[in-house]
mmCIF file of C-alpha atoms in Angstrom:
data_model
loop_
_atom_site.group_PDB
_atom_site.id
_atom_site.type_symbol
_atom_site.label_atom_id
_atom_site.label_comp_id
_atom_site.label_asym_id
_atom_site.label_seq_id
_atom_site.Cartn_x
_atom_site.Cartn_y
_atom_site.Cartn_z
ATOM 1 C CA LYS Z 3 0.209 -0.042 0.056
ATOM 2 C CA PRO Z 4 1.267 3.683 -0.418
ATOM 3 C CA GLY Z 5 3.159 5.002 2.323
ATOM 4 C CA GLU Z 6 3.281 1.890 4.035
ATOM 5 C CA GLN Z 7 6.462 0.576 5.541
ATOM 6 C CA LYS Z 8 7.082 -3.107 6.673
ATOM 7 C CA ARG Z 9 9.491 -4.581 8.940
ATOM 8 C CA SER Z 10 9.003 -7.947 9.479
ATOM 9 C CA LYS Z 11 10.253 -11.056 7.715
ATOM 10 C CA GLU Z 12 7.745 -13.451 9.433
ATOM 11 C CA PRO Z 13 4.338 -13.451 7.919
ATOM 12 C CA SER Z 14 2.640 -13.463 11.521
ATOM 13 C CA SER Z 15 -0.207 -10.962 11.002
ATOM 14 C CA LEU Z 16 -2.486 -14.035 11.840
ATOM 15 C CA GLN Z 17 -1.075 -14.811 15.090
ATOM 16 C CA CYS Z 18 -0.089 -11.290 16.346
ATOM 17 C CA MET Z 19 -2.378 -8.837 18.495
ATOM 18 C CA HIS Z 20 -3.050 -5.674 16.327
ATOM 19 C CA LEU Z 21 -2.490 -2.432 18.159
ATOM 20 C CA ALA Z 22 -3.066 1.032 16.273
ATOM 21 C CA VAL Z 23 -2.266 4.636 17.193
ATOM 22 C CA VAL Z 24 -2.597 7.890 15.364
ATOM 23 C CA ALA Z 25 -0.077 10.275 16.093
ATOM 24 C CA CYS Z 26 0.167 13.799 15.048
ATOM 25 C CA GLY Z 27 1.690 17.112 15.674
ATOM 26 C CA ASP Z 28 3.883 16.329 19.058
ATOM 27 C CA ARG Z 29 2.651 13.162 19.903
ATOM 28 C CA LEU Z 30 5.817 11.200 18.918
ATOM 29 C CA GLU Z 31 7.432 10.944 22.650
ATOM 30 C CA GLU Z 32 4.175 9.588 24.018
ATOM 31 C CA THR Z 33 3.731 7.260 21.152
ATOM 32 C CA LEU Z 34 6.799 5.755 21.497
ATOM 33 C CA ILE Z 35 6.542 5.191 25.532
ATOM 34 C CA MET Z 36 3.064 3.698 24.440
ATOM 35 C CA LEU Z 37 4.504 1.075 22.187
ATOM 36 C CA LYS Z 38 7.490 0.484 24.760
ATOM 37 C CA SER Z 39 4.888 -0.282 27.558
ATOM 38 C CA ALA Z 40 3.300 -2.629 25.097
ATOM 39 C CA VAL Z 41 6.461 -4.393 24.268
ATOM 40 C CA LEU Z 42 8.094 -4.993 28.001
ATOM 41 C CA PHE Z 43 5.068 -6.952 29.260
ATOM 42 C CA SER Z 44 2.938 -8.830 26.539
ATOM 43 C CA ASN Z 45 3.615 -12.274 25.821
ATOM 44 C CA ARG Z 46 2.310 -13.117 22.499
ATOM 45 C CA ARG Z 47 3.823 -11.088 18.907
ATOM 46 C CA LEU Z 48 2.324 -7.274 18.670
ATOM 47 C CA CYS Z 49 1.584 -5.600 14.859
ATOM 48 C CA PHE Z 50 1.766 -2.119 15.424
ATOM 49 C CA HIS Z 51 -0.571 -0.137 13.086
ATOM 50 C CA ILE Z 52 0.817 3.733 13.441
ATOM 51 C CA PHE Z 53 -1.036 6.529 11.417
ATOM 52 C CA ALA Z 54 1.181 9.364 11.505
ATOM 53 C CA GLU Z 55 1.829 12.522 9.573
ATOM 54 C CA ASP Z 56 4.838 12.169 6.887
ATOM 55 C CA SER Z 57 7.463 13.963 9.013
ATOM 56 C CA LEU Z 58 6.792 12.011 11.778
ATOM 57 C CA LYS Z 59 7.870 8.693 9.917
ATOM 58 C CA PRO Z 60 11.111 9.003 9.639
ATOM 59 C CA GLU Z 61 11.599 9.612 13.286
ATOM 60 C CA PHE Z 62 9.376 6.770 14.326
ATOM 61 C CA GLU Z 63 11.425 4.718 12.013
ATOM 62 C CA GLU Z 64 14.674 5.762 13.637
ATOM 63 C CA LYS Z 65 13.405 5.490 17.190
ATOM 64 C CA LEU Z 66 12.030 1.967 16.840
ATOM 65 C CA GLN Z 67 15.097 0.607 14.929
ATOM 66 C CA GLU Z 68 17.406 1.593 18.174
ATOM 67 C CA TRP Z 69 15.573 -0.747 20.293
ATOM 68 C CA PRO Z 70 17.540 -4.106 21.247
ATOM 69 C CA SER Z 71 16.901 -7.001 19.230
ATOM 70 C CA SER Z 72 15.429 -8.765 22.238
ATOM 71 C CA TYR Z 73 12.190 -6.342 22.086
ATOM 72 C CA THR Z 74 11.927 -5.931 18.309
ATOM 73 C CA LYS Z 75 11.842 -9.481 17.615
ATOM 74 C CA LYS Z 76 8.717 -9.416 19.552
ATOM 75 C CA PHE Z 77 6.831 -7.032 16.858
ATOM 76 C CA GLU Z 78 6.445 -5.700 13.606
ATOM 77 C CA TYR Z 79 5.185 -2.311 12.535
ATOM 78 C CA ASN Z 80 3.464 -0.508 9.658
ATOM 79 C CA ILE Z 81 3.463 3.412 9.056
ATOM 80 C CA TYR Z 82 0.632 4.473 7.181
ATOM 81 C CA PRO Z 83 -0.161 8.528 6.160
ATOM 82 C CA ILE Z 84 -3.203 10.049 7.335
ATOM 83 C CA THR Z 85 -6.149 9.601 5.287
ATOM 84 C CA PHE Z 86 -10.013 9.766 5.098
ATOM 85 C CA SER Z 87 -11.963 7.762 2.806
ATOM 86 C CA VAL Z 88 -15.258 9.969 3.071
ATOM 87 C CA GLY Z 89 -16.207 13.443 3.388
ATOM 88 C CA ASN Z 90 -13.836 16.620 3.728
ATOM 89 C CA ALA Z 91 -10.117 15.707 4.930
ATOM 90 C CA GLN Z 92 -9.925 19.121 6.094
ATOM 91 C CA GLU Z 93 -13.017 18.815 8.261
ATOM 92 C CA TRP Z 94 -11.838 15.659 9.901
ATOM 93 C CA LYS Z 95 -8.535 16.694 10.598
ATOM 94 C CA LYS Z 96 -9.887 19.542 12.860
ATOM 95 C CA LEU Z 97 -12.968 17.679 14.340
ATOM 96 C CA PHE Z 98 -10.957 17.395 17.712
ATOM 97 C CA LYS Z 99 -6.938 17.045 18.164
ATOM 98 C CA PRO Z 100 -5.290 16.750 15.068
ATOM 99 C CA CYS Z 101 -5.843 13.386 13.206
ATOM 100 C CA ALA Z 102 -7.582 12.026 15.932
ATOM 101 C CA ALA Z 103 -10.952 11.062 13.880
ATOM 102 C CA GLN Z 104 -8.267 8.785 11.897
ATOM 103 C CA ARG Z 105 -9.473 5.844 14.339
ATOM 104 C CA LEU Z 106 -13.114 6.039 12.913
ATOM 105 C CA PHE Z 107 -11.727 4.686 9.564
ATOM 106 C CA LEU Z 108 -9.677 2.043 10.588
ATOM 107 C CA PRO Z 109 -12.221 -0.816 9.697
ATOM 108 C CA VAL Z 110 -12.189 0.951 5.938
ATOM 109 C CA ILE Z 111 -8.094 1.361 6.167
ATOM 110 C CA LEU Z 112 -7.260 -1.908 7.685
ATOM 111 C CA LYS Z 113 -9.425 -4.374 5.477
ATOM 112 C CA GLU Z 114 -6.989 -7.485 6.044
ATOM 113 C CA VAL Z 115 -7.124 -7.054 9.784
ATOM 114 C CA ASP Z 116 -10.238 -9.005 11.634
ATOM 115 C CA SER Z 117 -9.799 -7.759 15.209
ATOM 116 C CA LEU Z 118 -7.788 -4.548 16.651
ATOM 117 C CA LEU Z 119 -7.128 -2.737 19.444
ATOM 118 C CA TYR Z 120 -7.069 1.036 19.289
ATOM 119 C CA VAL Z 121 -5.521 3.537 22.031
ATOM 120 C CA ASP Z 122 -4.883 7.208 22.101
ATOM 121 C CA THR Z 123 -1.004 8.288 22.234
ATOM 122 C CA ASP Z 124 -1.436 8.934 25.930
ATOM 123 C CA VAL Z 125 -2.081 5.334 26.952
ATOM 124 C CA LEU Z 126 0.412 2.999 29.236
ATOM 125 C CA PHE Z 127 0.154 -0.455 29.596
ATOM 126 C CA LEU Z 128 0.755 -1.949 33.033
ATOM 127 C CA ARG Z 129 -0.105 -5.690 32.239
ATOM 128 C CA PRO Z 130 0.067 -7.740 29.034
ATOM 129 C CA ILE Z 131 -2.310 -6.557 26.038
ATOM 130 C CA ASP Z 132 -3.022 -10.014 25.782
ATOM 131 C CA ASP Z 133 -5.406 -10.030 28.796
ATOM 132 C CA ILE Z 134 -7.419 -7.081 26.866
ATOM 133 C CA TRP Z 135 -6.983 -9.161 23.830
ATOM 134 C CA HIS Z 136 -9.162 -12.101 25.192
ATOM 135 C CA ILE Z 137 -11.962 -9.706 26.067
ATOM 136 C CA LEU Z 138 -12.736 -10.249 22.378
ATOM 137 C CA LYS Z 139 -13.365 -13.907 23.180
ATOM 138 C CA GLU Z 140 -16.144 -12.585 25.639
ATOM 139 C CA PHE Z 141 -18.402 -10.765 22.883
ATOM 140 C CA ASN Z 142 -21.779 -12.103 22.186
ATOM 141 C CA SER Z 143 -23.220 -12.550 18.609
ATOM 142 C CA THR Z 144 -24.134 -8.913 18.236
ATOM 143 C CA GLN Z 145 -21.130 -7.067 19.983
ATOM 144 C CA LEU Z 146 -18.244 -5.654 17.992
ATOM 145 C CA ALA Z 147 -16.697 -2.924 19.763
ATOM 146 C CA ALA Z 148 -15.617 -2.709 23.691
ATOM 147 C CA MET Z 149 -15.313 0.725 25.656
ATOM 148 C CA ALA Z 150 -15.035 1.706 29.133
ATOM 149 C CA PRO Z 151 -17.489 4.148 30.744
ATOM 150 C CA GLU Z 152 -16.718 7.872 30.524
ATOM 151 C CA HIS Z 153 -17.460 8.111 33.990
ATOM 152 C CA GLU Z 154 -18.300 5.919 37.008
ATOM 153 C CA ILE Z 155 -20.737 8.750 38.625
ATOM 154 C CA PRO Z 156 -23.681 10.013 36.420
ATOM 155 C CA LYS Z 157 -24.365 12.997 38.428
ATOM 156 C CA ILE Z 158 -20.777 14.372 37.903
ATOM 157 C CA GLY Z 159 -20.354 13.003 34.623
ATOM 158 C CA TRP Z 160 -19.905 15.182 31.564
ATOM 159 C CA TYR Z 161 -22.175 13.361 29.283
ATOM 160 C CA SER Z 162 -24.895 13.231 31.548
ATOM 161 C CA ARG Z 163 -24.462 17.074 32.582
ATOM 162 C CA PHE Z 164 -23.624 18.605 29.351
ATOM 163 C CA ALA Z 165 -24.205 16.525 26.395
ATOM 164 C CA ARG Z 166 -26.527 18.030 23.528
ATOM 165 C CA HIS Z 167 -26.452 14.733 21.588
ATOM 166 C CA PRO Z 168 -27.174 11.107 22.272
ATOM 167 C CA TYR Z 169 -24.596 9.382 24.016
ATOM 168 C CA TYR Z 170 -24.469 5.519 25.057
ATOM 169 C CA GLY Z 171 -25.580 4.435 28.597
ATOM 170 C CA ALA Z 172 -25.649 6.683 31.617
ATOM 171 C CA THR Z 173 -22.650 8.234 31.051
ATOM 172 C CA GLY Z 174 -21.293 7.701 27.647
ATOM 173 C CA VAL Z 175 -18.464 5.781 26.880
ATOM 174 C CA ASN Z 176 -14.341 7.166 26.493
ATOM 175 C CA SER Z 177 -12.674 5.987 23.141
ATOM 176 C CA GLY Z 178 -9.164 6.557 24.261
ATOM 177 C CA VAL Z 179 -8.947 2.534 24.412
ATOM 178 C CA MET Z 180 -11.159 0.841 22.036
ATOM 179 C CA LEU Z 181 -11.100 -3.006 21.370
ATOM 180 C CA MET Z 182 -12.788 -3.696 17.859
ATOM 181 C CA ASN Z 183 -13.804 -6.793 15.752
ATOM 182 C CA LEU Z 184 -13.322 -5.191 12.424
ATOM 183 C CA THR Z 185 -14.803 -7.807 10.123
ATOM 184 C CA ARG Z 186 -18.076 -7.474 12.323
ATOM 185 C CA ILE Z 187 -17.891 -3.682 12.126
ATOM 186 C CA ARG Z 188 -17.787 -3.925 8.321
ATOM 187 C CA ASN Z 189 -20.465 -6.536 7.796
ATOM 188 C CA THR Z 190 -22.869 -4.900 10.101
ATOM 189 C CA GLN Z 191 -25.960 -2.294 8.890
ATOM 190 C CA PHE Z 192 -26.009 -0.022 11.920
ATOM 191 C CA LYS Z 193 -29.158 1.644 12.614
ATOM 192 C CA ASN Z 194 -29.246 5.633 12.599
ATOM 193 C CA SER Z 195 -31.271 9.003 13.168
ATOM 194 C CA MET Z 196 -30.723 9.570 9.266
ATOM 195 C CA ILE Z 197 -32.522 6.971 7.135
ATOM 196 C CA PRO Z 198 -35.053 4.255 8.338
ATOM 197 C CA SER Z 199 -32.918 1.378 6.772
ATOM 198 C CA GLY Z 200 -29.214 0.724 7.920
ATOM 199 C CA LEU Z 201 -25.986 2.096 6.690
ATOM 200 C CA THR Z 202 -22.577 0.667 6.819
ATOM 201 C CA TRP Z 203 -20.151 1.934 8.894
ATOM 202 C CA GLU Z 204 -18.204 3.831 6.089
ATOM 203 C CA GLU Z 205 -21.614 5.002 4.696
ATOM 204 C CA MET Z 206 -22.541 6.713 8.123
ATOM 205 C CA LEU Z 207 -19.829 8.585 9.282
ATOM 206 C CA TYR Z 208 -19.901 11.640 6.981
ATOM 207 C CA PRO Z 209 -23.618 11.976 7.201
ATOM 208 C CA LEU Z 210 -23.719 11.636 10.857
ATOM 209 C CA TYR Z 211 -20.973 14.191 11.601
ATOM 210 C CA GLN Z 212 -23.089 16.546 9.273
ATOM 211 C CA LYS Z 213 -25.989 15.919 11.371
ATOM 212 C CA TYR Z 214 -24.354 16.649 14.576
ATOM 213 C CA LYS Z 215 -21.399 18.837 14.215
ATOM 214 C CA ASN Z 216 -22.540 22.093 15.910
ATOM 215 C CA TYR Z 217 -23.244 19.915 19.089
ATOM 216 C CA ILE Z 218 -20.573 17.639 19.410
ATOM 217 C CA THR Z 219 -17.533 18.783 21.506
ATOM 218 C CA TRP Z 220 -15.206 15.862 21.733
ATOM 219 C CA GLY Z 221 -15.240 15.066 17.985
ATOM 220 C CA ASP Z 222 -14.935 11.541 17.359
ATOM 221 C CA GLN Z 223 -15.699 10.157 20.688
ATOM 222 C CA ASP Z 224 -18.965 12.181 20.418
ATOM 223 C CA LEU Z 225 -19.918 10.425 16.936
ATOM 224 C CA LEU Z 226 -18.807 6.772 18.660
ATOM 225 C CA ASN Z 227 -21.057 7.686 21.489
ATOM 226 C CA ILE Z 228 -24.043 8.592 18.835
ATOM 227 C CA ILE Z 229 -23.479 4.951 17.035
ATOM 228 C CA PHE Z 230 -23.432 3.291 19.966
ATOM 229 C CA TYR Z 231 -26.757 5.017 21.556
ATOM 230 C CA PHE Z 232 -28.537 3.922 18.196
ATOM 231 C CA ASN Z 233 -26.839 0.487 17.948
ATOM 232 C CA PRO Z 234 -26.463 -0.491 21.996
ATOM 233 C CA GLU Z 235 -26.531 -3.962 21.305
ATOM 234 C CA CYS Z 236 -23.284 -3.619 19.601
ATOM 235 C CA LEU Z 237 -21.111 -2.739 22.213
ATOM 236 C CA TYR Z 238 -19.202 -4.392 25.316
ATOM 237 C CA VAL Z 239 -18.799 -2.305 27.977
ATOM 238 C CA PHE Z 240 -15.202 -3.154 29.835
ATOM 239 C CA PRO Z 241 -14.492 -1.967 33.308
ATOM 240 C CA CYS Z 242 -12.641 1.167 34.299
ATOM 241 C CA GLN Z 243 -9.274 -0.784 35.239
ATOM 242 C CA TRP Z 244 -8.805 -0.851 31.399
ATOM 243 C CA ASN Z 245 -9.159 2.572 30.771
ATOM 244 C CA TYR Z 246 -7.907 4.405 33.912
ATOM 245 C CA ARG Z 247 -8.012 8.312 33.766
ATOM 246 C CA PRO Z 248 -7.409 11.065 36.307
ATOM 247 C CA ASP Z 249 -11.240 11.264 36.955
ATOM 248 C CA HIS Z 250 -10.846 8.289 38.611
ATOM 249 C CA CYS Z 251 -8.747 9.406 41.612
ATOM 250 C CA MET Z 252 -8.469 13.115 41.442
ATOM 251 C CA TYR Z 253 -12.330 13.863 42.916
ATOM 252 C CA GLY Z 254 -11.650 10.427 45.546
ATOM 253 C CA SER Z 255 -11.701 6.875 44.249
ATOM 254 C CA ASN Z 256 -14.418 5.893 42.259
ATOM 255 C CA CYS Z 257 -13.154 2.818 40.163
ATOM 256 C CA ARG Z 258 -13.629 -0.419 41.773
ATOM 257 C CA GLY Z 259 -12.501 -2.529 39.772
ATOM 258 C CA ALA Z 260 -8.909 -0.595 40.155
ATOM 259 C CA GLU Z 261 -9.255 -0.844 43.794
ATOM 260 C CA GLU Z 262 -10.056 -4.491 43.392
ATOM 261 C CA GLU Z 263 -7.591 -5.649 40.844
ATOM 262 C CA GLY Z 264 -5.167 -2.584 40.073
ATOM 263 C CA VAL Z 265 -4.835 -0.582 37.132
ATOM 264 C CA SER Z 266 -4.662 -2.530 33.952
ATOM 265 C CA ILE Z 267 -4.184 0.483 31.426
ATOM 266 C CA LEU Z 268 -3.504 4.209 32.216
ATOM 267 C CA HIS Z 269 -4.810 6.812 30.263
ATOM 268 C CA GLY Z 270 -3.128 10.315 30.783
ATOM 269 C CA ASN Z 271 -5.357 12.356 29.253
ATOM 270 C CA ARG Z 272 -5.598 16.182 29.641
ATOM 271 C CA GLY Z 273 -1.939 16.376 29.091
ATOM 272 C CA VAL Z 274 -1.498 15.017 32.585
ATOM 273 C CA TYR Z 275 2.157 13.318 31.866
ATOM 274 C CA HIS Z 276 3.701 16.780 31.048
ATOM 275 C CA ASP Z 277 2.188 18.801 33.759
ATOM 276 C CA ASP Z 278 2.235 18.806 37.563
ATOM 277 C CA LYS Z 279 -1.541 18.561 38.042
ATOM 278 C CA GLN Z 280 -1.631 14.726 38.894
ATOM 279 C CA PRO Z 281 2.308 13.591 39.894
ATOM 280 C CA THR Z 282 1.236 9.914 40.174
ATOM 281 C CA PHE Z 283 0.768 9.849 36.659
ATOM 282 C CA LYS Z 284 3.516 11.556 35.619
ATOM 283 C CA ALA Z 285 5.620 9.174 37.277
ATOM 284 C CA LEU Z 286 4.374 6.599 35.916
ATOM 285 C CA TYR Z 287 5.453 7.795 32.480
ATOM 286 C CA GLU Z 288 8.594 9.271 33.404
ATOM 287 C CA VAL Z 289 9.539 5.789 34.879
ATOM 288 C CA ILE Z 290 8.786 3.938 31.719
ATOM 289 C CA ARG Z 291 10.123 6.456 29.669
ATOM 290 C CA ASP Z 292 13.436 6.228 31.213
ATOM 291 C CA PHE Z 293 13.556 2.277 31.922
ATOM 292 C CA PRO Z 294 16.575 1.035 29.879
ATOM 293 C CA PHE Z 295 15.171 -1.812 28.118
ATOM 294 C CA GLU Z 296 17.797 -4.305 29.191
ATOM 295 C CA ASP Z 297 17.882 -3.467 33.051
ATOM 296 C CA ASN Z 298 16.104 -5.428 35.664
ATOM 297 C CA LEU Z 299 12.889 -4.477 35.975
ATOM 298 C CA PHE Z 300 12.429 -4.482 39.470
ATOM 299 C CA GLN Z 301 15.409 -2.520 40.233
ATOM 300 C CA SER Z 302 15.306 0.096 37.441
ATOM 301 C CA LEU Z 303 11.427 0.367 36.973
ATOM 302 C CA TYR Z 304 9.348 -0.793 39.893
ATOM 303 C CA TYR Z 305 11.672 0.269 42.933
ATOM 304 C CA PRO Z 306 12.137 4.112 41.430
ATOM 305 C CA LEU Z 307 8.411 4.236 40.780
ATOM 306 C CA GLN Z 308 7.933 3.545 44.380
ATOM 307 C CA SER Z 309 10.049 6.085 45.235
ATOM 308 C CA LYS Z 310 8.347 8.986 43.005
ATOM 309 C CA PHE Z 311 5.182 7.749 44.373
ATOM 310 C CA LEU Z 312 6.451 8.952 48.084
ATOM 311 C CA ASP Z 313 6.240 12.624 46.593
ATOM 312 C CA THR Z 314 2.624 12.131 45.274
ATOM 313 C CA VAL Z 315 1.077 11.677 48.760
ATOM 314 C CA HIS Z 316 -0.384 15.246 48.903
ATOM 315 C CA THR Z 317 -2.828 14.361 46.016
ATOM 316 C CA LEU Z 318 -5.870 12.426 45.990
ATOM 317 C CA CYS Z 319 -4.700 9.941 43.269
ATOM 318 C CA GLY Z 320 -1.079 9.770 45.096
ATOM 319 C CA ARG Z 321 -3.162 8.469 48.293
ATOM 320 C CA ILE Z 322 -3.783 5.192 46.619
ATOM 321 C CA PRO Z 323 -0.562 3.902 45.255
ATOM 322 C CA GLN Z 324 -1.628 0.343 45.805
ATOM 323 C CA VAL Z 325 -4.182 1.016 42.852
ATOM 324 C CA PHE Z 326 -1.422 1.529 40.402
ATOM 325 C CA LEU Z 327 1.156 -0.412 41.367
ATOM 326 C CA LYS Z 328 -0.761 -3.942 41.985
ATOM 327 C CA GLN Z 329 -1.135 -5.179 38.077
ATOM 328 C CA ILE Z 330 2.396 -3.590 37.584
ATOM 329 C CA GLU Z 331 4.202 -5.468 40.456
ATOM 330 C CA LYS Z 332 2.160 -8.964 39.405
ATOM 331 C CA THR Z 333 3.171 -8.362 35.345
ATOM 332 C CA MET Z 334 6.610 -7.785 36.530
ATOM 333 C CA LYS Z 335 6.945 -10.847 38.710
ATOM 334 C CA LYS Z 336 5.808 -13.082 35.542
ATOM 335 C CA VAL Z 337 8.042 -11.636 32.907
ATOM 336 C CA TYR Z 338 10.745 -12.301 35.381
ATOM 337 C CA GLU Z 339 9.637 -16.108 36.515
ATOM 338 C CA ASN Z 340 9.460 -16.249 32.382
ATOM 339 C CA ARG Z 341 13.046 -15.363 31.648
ATOM 340 C CA VAL Z 342 14.232 -17.595 34.767
ATOM 341 C CA ILE Z 343 12.665 -20.403 33.638
ATOM 342 C CA VAL Z 344 13.642 -19.922 30.004
ATOM 343 C CA TYR Z 345 17.101 -19.358 31.338
ATOM 344 C CA LEU Z 346 17.455 -22.480 33.338
ATOM 345 C CA GLY Z 347 16.020 -24.697 31.038
ATOM 346 C CA ALA Z 348 18.330 -23.393 28.137
ATOM 347 C CA ASN Z 349 21.188 -23.845 30.279
ATOM 348 C CA HIS Z 350 20.034 -27.293 32.294
ATOM 349 C CA ARG Z 351 22.231 -30.220 31.853
ATOM 350 C CA TYR Z 352 21.183 -33.725 32.427
#
């Protein structure tokens, strides 16, 4: 395909877990740290689909090729230009953040991919992608996508207070982490507010935008909420620990799943990795960013993280460090055990 770069000699796309991200503007570093967190902890092979502005493409290639071979052998990647198959490209680009609307077109562009996990650039994986990938098997016969609620408490949620358009459920859903069965999306006729009969995903996007563009605030996320408002049977809702944002702790802890199991996927929206408003989120980002690939996970990642967390106890998020540490500790133990077992097995002599 034009503009596509493939870096793999193995035809493993059927076996690997597909991860997509859209990066424009100043999101290069964030995207690389997200990909790094995915590679650090995941077990199965990964296929990265990176949609980026042309100016970022050589930088992505250069940085990814600098990673040690022990990690680059765990994934392959493709880099795609930003493209919109229907409607006005300039309108789509300006819909919310630059290029964010690209995610709406993934089912149209990635025609050979059956299922996919889309994440925003400001996401960090604190456990293997394998674990959220398994949720695909929990879909019933009508479900074709999975997202987490936008908020846990309707009376303080954004959609339930301010939205001027239809939205899913009591609080809407957040599109920063979105698991998709692309085959089902491509084959479904979606109910809508424009014509009595159904429309395909691609047919629906631009007319839907035209109808609601004066009422949407959060761009493509609002369009997804509208789609699943009319097609609620198509959505699987996963719990908040799979898309944990500052809203889940900055007003007091309100994500029960994270309290019980720990944060699985951290979503540092509103730029919290780069300012001092939520130092707990920033600490996690900086520790993963600064971790040398070949170093010991406990010495060079977990212990520095514990130390940084001591400086965040003055915040509500910082008062619940166990919520942030539980899954990452569990994951690192598994990684360590697997490496020890592999090492001993390779060196065992009868």
